[in-house]
Every structure is written in structure tokens, then in C-alpha cells.
Coordinates of C-alpha atoms in Angstrom, one line a residue:
M9 CA 49.9 -167.7 -95.3
R10 CA 46.1 -166.6 -96.1
L11 CA 43.4 -167.1 -93.0
S12 CA 40.2 -167.6 -94.9
H13 CA 37.2 -167.8 -92.5
D14 CA 37.0 -171.7 -93.3
D15 CA 40.7 -171.8 -91.7
L16 CA 39.6 -168.9 -88.8
D17 CA 36.6 -171.9 -87.8
G18 CA 39.8 -174.3 -87.7
E19 CA 41.7 -172.2 -85.2
L20 CA 38.6 -171.4 -83.4
V21 CA 38.2 -175.3 -82.7
R22 CA 41.7 -176.0 -81.9
S23 CA 41.7 -172.9 -79.8
R24 CA 38.9 -174.5 -77.3
G25 CA 39.3 -172.8 -74.1
R26 CA 42.6 -171.2 -75.0
V27 CA 44.0 -167.7 -76.6
L28 CA 43.1 -168.2 -80.8
D29 CA 47.0 -168.0 -82.1
L30 CA 47.3 -166.3 -85.8
S31 CA 50.3 -164.8 -85.5
H32 CA 52.2 -167.1 -87.8
F33 CA 49.2 -165.8 -90.8
D34 CA 51.1 -163.7 -92.9
K35 CA 47.0 -162.2 -94.5
V36 CA 43.4 -162.0 -93.3
D37 CA 40.8 -162.5 -95.6
L38 CA 38.0 -159.6 -94.8
S39 CA 35.4 -163.1 -94.1
A40 CA 37.5 -164.0 -91.8
A41 CA 38.3 -160.6 -90.1
A42 CA 34.2 -160.0 -90.1
V43 CA 34.2 -163.3 -88.3
L44 CA 36.8 -162.7 -86.0
L45 CA 35.6 -159.2 -84.6
V46 CA 32.6 -160.6 -83.4
H47 CA 34.5 -162.8 -81.7
L48 CA 36.7 -160.0 -80.1
S49 CA 34.4 -157.9 -79.3
T50 CA 32.4 -160.7 -77.3
G51 CA 35.2 -161.1 -74.7
G52 CA 37.4 -163.5 -77.1
H53 CA 41.2 -162.7 -76.9
W54 CA 43.5 -163.6 -79.8
T55 CA 47.7 -163.2 -80.8
E56 CA 47.7 -161.1 -83.5
P57 CA 49.9 -161.9 -86.9
R58 CA 53.1 -161.1 -86.8
A59 CA 53.6 -159.7 -90.0
L60 CA 53.4 -156.1 -89.7
V61 CA 51.9 -155.9 -93.4
T62 CA 48.5 -157.7 -92.5
R63 CA 48.9 -155.4 -88.7
S64 CA 48.6 -152.4 -91.2
W65 CA 45.9 -153.8 -93.5
L66 CA 43.5 -154.2 -90.4
R67 CA 44.0 -151.0 -89.7
R68 CA 43.3 -149.6 -93.1
V69 CA 40.0 -151.5 -93.7
G70 CA 38.5 -150.4 -90.1
F71 CA 39.0 -153.7 -88.3
S72 CA 41.2 -152.4 -85.6
A73 CA 38.9 -149.3 -85.0
P74 CA 35.9 -151.0 -83.4
L75 CA 38.3 -152.8 -80.6
A76 CA 40.2 -149.6 -79.2
G77 CA 36.5 -147.3 -79.8
E78 CA 37.9 -145.1 -82.6
P79 CA 35.5 -144.0 -85.0
P80 CA 36.4 -145.8 -88.5
P81 CA 39.3 -144.2 -90.9
P82 CA 38.3 -142.7 -94.2
E83 CA 38.0 -145.2 -97.3
G84 CA 40.3 -142.8 -99.4
A85 CA 41.3 -144.3 -102.9
S86 CA 41.4 -147.4 -101.3
D87 CA 41.1 -151.1 -102.5
A88 CA 38.1 -150.5 -99.6
L89 CA 34.5 -149.9 -100.7
L90 CA 33.8 -149.7 -97.4
V91 CA 36.0 -150.2 -94.4
F92 CA 34.6 -151.7 -91.2
T93 CA 31.6 -149.5 -89.9
R94 CA 29.9 -150.2 -86.7
I95 CA 26.2 -150.5 -87.1
E96 CA 23.2 -150.8 -84.6
T97 CA 20.6 -148.1 -85.1
D98 CA 18.4 -147.4 -88.5
A99 CA 20.4 -143.4 -88.5
D100 CA 23.6 -145.3 -88.2
V101 CA 22.3 -147.2 -91.8
A102 CA 21.0 -144.5 -93.4
A103 CA 24.6 -142.8 -92.6
L104 CA 26.7 -145.9 -94.2
L105 CA 24.0 -145.7 -96.9
D106 CA 24.7 -141.9 -97.4
R107 CA 28.4 -143.3 -98.3
V108 CA 27.5 -146.2 -100.3
H109 CA 25.1 -144.2 -102.7
K110 CA 28.3 -141.9 -103.2
R111 CA 31.5 -144.2 -103.4
A112 CA 29.1 -147.6 -105.3
P113 CA 28.6 -146.3 -108.8
R114 CA 32.4 -145.2 -109.9
F115 CA 34.0 -148.0 -107.7
L116 CA 31.8 -150.9 -108.6
G117 CA 31.8 -149.3 -112.7
E118 CA 35.3 -149.3 -112.4
H119 CA 36.5 -152.7 -110.8
L120 CA 33.2 -154.8 -111.1
G121 CA 32.6 -153.3 -114.5
F122 CA 29.1 -153.0 -112.9
T123 CA 25.9 -151.4 -114.9
A124 CA 24.5 -148.4 -113.1
L125 CA 21.3 -150.6 -112.4
E126 CA 23.6 -153.3 -111.0
S127 CA 24.9 -151.2 -108.7
A128 CA 21.5 -149.6 -107.4
H129 CA 20.6 -153.6 -107.1
F130 CA 23.7 -154.3 -105.2
T131 CA 22.8 -151.4 -103.0
I132 CA 19.5 -153.1 -102.3
L133 CA 21.3 -155.5 -101.4
L134 CA 23.8 -154.4 -99.0
A135 CA 20.5 -152.2 -97.3
E136 CA 18.2 -154.8 -96.4
L137 CA 21.4 -156.9 -94.8
C138 CA 22.4 -153.7 -93.3
H139 CA 19.0 -153.0 -91.3
N140 CA 18.3 -156.5 -90.3
I141 CA 20.7 -155.9 -88.1
P142 CA 19.1 -152.9 -85.9
E143 CA 15.7 -155.1 -87.1
H144 CA 16.4 -158.6 -85.8
A145 CA 20.0 -159.2 -84.7
C146 CA 20.0 -157.2 -80.6
G147 CA 22.7 -156.2 -81.3
P148 CA 25.7 -154.3 -82.3
G149 CA 26.9 -155.1 -86.1
W150 CA 29.7 -154.1 -88.7
I151 CA 30.2 -154.4 -92.5
A152 CA 32.9 -153.9 -94.9
A153 CA 33.7 -154.6 -98.6
H154 CA 37.2 -155.1 -100.2
R155 CA 38.1 -155.5 -103.9
Y156 CA 40.5 -158.5 -104.5
R157 CA 42.1 -160.2 -106.8
F158 CA 41.4 -163.3 -107.5
Q159 CA 42.4 -165.9 -110.5
G160 CA 42.7 -163.1 -112.7
R161 CA 39.9 -161.0 -112.1
N162 CA 38.4 -158.4 -109.5
I163 CA 36.0 -159.6 -106.8
L164 CA 34.3 -157.9 -104.6
K165 CA 33.7 -159.6 -101.2
I166 CA 30.8 -158.3 -98.7
A167 CA 30.9 -159.1 -95.0
V168 CA 28.0 -158.0 -92.9
A169 CA 28.8 -159.3 -89.1
D170 CA 26.8 -158.8 -86.0
A171 CA 27.2 -160.4 -82.3
G172 CA 23.3 -160.2 -81.7
R173 CA 21.2 -163.1 -80.4
G174 CA 22.1 -165.2 -83.8
L175 CA 19.1 -167.0 -86.4
R176 CA 18.4 -170.0 -83.9
A177 CA 17.9 -168.1 -80.9
S178 CA 15.4 -164.8 -83.6
Y179 CA 13.3 -167.7 -83.9
G180 CA 12.6 -168.4 -80.6
D181 CA 14.2 -171.8 -80.5
R182 CA 11.5 -173.2 -83.3
Y183 CA 14.5 -174.6 -84.9
P184 CA 16.6 -177.6 -83.0
S185 CA 20.0 -175.9 -84.6
D186 CA 21.5 -173.7 -86.3
L187 CA 21.6 -175.2 -89.1
D188 CA 18.2 -175.9 -89.4
A189 CA 17.4 -171.4 -88.6
I190 CA 20.3 -171.1 -91.6
R191 CA 18.2 -172.7 -93.9
A192 CA 15.6 -171.5 -92.7
A193 CA 16.3 -168.1 -92.8
F194 CA 18.0 -168.4 -96.0
E195 CA 16.1 -171.0 -98.1
E196 CA 13.0 -171.5 -97.1
H197 CA 12.6 -167.7 -96.1
R198 CA 11.0 -167.7 -92.8
S199 CA 10.1 -164.8 -90.9
R200 CA 10.7 -164.6 -86.9
H201 CA 6.8 -163.3 -87.0
D202 CA 4.1 -165.1 -88.0
D203 CA 3.1 -163.5 -90.8
P204 CA 3.5 -165.2 -94.2
G205 CA 3.9 -161.5 -96.1
R206 CA 7.5 -161.5 -94.1
G207 CA 10.8 -162.5 -95.3
H208 CA 11.2 -161.6 -98.5
G209 CA 13.9 -159.2 -97.8
V210 CA 16.1 -162.2 -96.8
R211 CA 14.6 -163.8 -100.6
Q212 CA 15.9 -160.7 -102.5
V213 CA 19.0 -161.0 -101.0
V214 CA 19.7 -164.4 -102.3
K215 CA 18.0 -163.7 -105.7
T216 CA 20.3 -160.6 -105.9
A217 CA 23.7 -162.4 -104.4
R218 CA 22.6 -165.2 -106.9
G219 CA 22.2 -163.0 -110.1
F220 CA 25.7 -161.7 -109.5
G221 CA 27.4 -165.3 -109.8
A222 CA 28.3 -164.5 -106.6
K223 CA 28.9 -167.0 -103.1
I224 CA 26.4 -166.3 -100.0
T225 CA 28.1 -167.8 -97.0
V226 CA 25.9 -167.6 -93.6
R227 CA 27.3 -168.3 -90.2
S228 CA 25.6 -168.2 -87.0
G229 CA 26.0 -170.2 -84.0
E230 CA 28.5 -173.2 -84.3
A231 CA 26.6 -173.7 -88.4
K232 CA 27.1 -172.4 -91.6
K233 CA 26.0 -172.9 -94.9
A234 CA 27.5 -171.5 -98.1
H235 CA 25.7 -171.1 -102.0
V236 CA 29.1 -171.6 -103.8
P237 CA 28.9 -171.5 -108.0
E238 CA 31.1 -172.5 -110.0
G239 CA 35.0 -171.6 -109.4
M240 CA 34.7 -170.4 -106.3
L241 CA 36.1 -172.8 -103.0
G242 CA 34.3 -173.3 -99.6
W243 CA 31.9 -176.0 -97.7
S244 CA 28.5 -176.3 -98.3
S245 CA 27.4 -176.6 -94.8
V246 CA 29.1 -177.2 -91.7
S247 CA 27.9 -177.6 -87.9
G248 CA 29.7 -178.5 -84.7
L249 CA 31.8 -175.5 -85.3
E250 CA 33.0 -173.5 -82.2
R251 CA 30.4 -170.7 -81.2
V252 CA 30.2 -167.1 -82.0
A253 CA 27.8 -164.5 -81.4
G254 CA 25.0 -163.1 -83.6
T255 CA 24.4 -164.0 -87.7
Q256 CA 27.7 -163.3 -90.3
V257 CA 26.2 -163.2 -93.8
L258 CA 30.2 -163.3 -96.4
I259 CA 29.6 -162.8 -100.1
A260 CA 32.3 -162.5 -103.1
V261 CA 30.6 -161.1 -105.9
P262 CA 33.5 -161.7 -108.9
G263 CA 34.2 -158.8 -111.3
R264 CA 31.8 -159.1 -115.1

């Protein structure tokens, strides 16, 4: 049984006030792992999956390293373009993007059929999402990217998750709900600054993701909203979730 991030949200709601029991899941999606990492890093408790293959996968993609205070494992020749890597400062972003520049063109070309120009646009998308963590989150974050097979084609899943203040607080509580704050950031492209020249970075992230035919989901606080292209699964928007710190941006990019 695979744990998607929609499944995880259901489990978080059911476990309110109790230990999160994921022992019966034998697969964990990267998006679910990102939200779970934030939950655990901010004081949550869980019963981890019993399946040894799932525990092994979590170690290989770097999920276990931040919780144990260890450095991330190397990507090597695995299906991971990026293992879970901590971001807190601009220097962390620069080091991560250097790794991406070295690996992305070949990885994306082989697995997704991307051209050199598409790989460059992909790197710009990652850079914008990563820079948002030291600039806006006021807390640590992580990024990971991993290849999957879905309905006979390759898909790259990207998870950028922080354990900071979340979108609503970032806007100074100008919006009445977490869902309204998500809409302001990712649909109306409003900046937290009173400056009409700001907010274009998120606009470019959304434009690039949609140009790739990607599904993009934003989770913050107790709400999430998704742009779901035809042929992909997921809720378009939902509120009333268990509150998780920060903001998580989850993107699924289909191969050509």
C-alpha cells in the first residue's frame, strides 16, 4: 500500500493528538515524505513502516539523515536527481544548485527527454523555489527530486518543503485563511511586500511548471491547492487538514 501525500493528510487528521501510525504502508511517495519530514522535524511522532524495503528507500533518498542529524547520502547512479538536502541560507542554495547544474542536463535528458533549454528552465524553477526558503520561510527547508514510473512513462517528482512560518503568516495575516494565502501567492502572484514589482518569481514557477504539463500542489498550514492536468490524480483544493508548519510545494513533471 503506497502512501501518497493525500493519504498522509488523511492519516494526519485521523491521528490528531496521537502517534502517527504508518506501519502498514509498504511504499512512500516523495511528496508524502516531504510533508512527513516537516511534521517529524517540528515535534511530531510516528510509527514508521514495517517494510524493510521502504525503510531502505527512505534512507537512500535522504529522508532519515535530517532526523538523525546526518549529512545527506550521495545521489550516485540512483533514481534521485536530488536526495533530501537541507536549505537554510543562500550559501546552501548556491551549493545545491551547483550539484543540479552538474547532474540535471544528463539526468533530465535520459529520463524525461528534456532538451538542454528545457533543462535550463527546470534549473531556474528549482532556483526560485529554493531561494524562497531563506528569503521568506524564516525556518529550515529541504528539497528532493526523484524519478518514478507512472502509467508507462517516467515522471520526476520534486518536493520543496520548509518548516517555517507558512504563507498566511508571511503575508502578515492579511488573508483570513491558509487557502486564501495560497491563492494569493500561486494564483494572484501577490508579494508579501507592498511593491507591485514583486511576486513575479512565483508567477514564473507556475508558468514553467504548467509549460512542462506538470501537476503543482501547494500545502500551507491546514490547506492545500493543486493545478491538476488531465491524466493526473489529486484534489484541486482542500481545507481543514491537520496543521503542518511552513509551506510545501510538490511538483510532478511528466516525461516527454
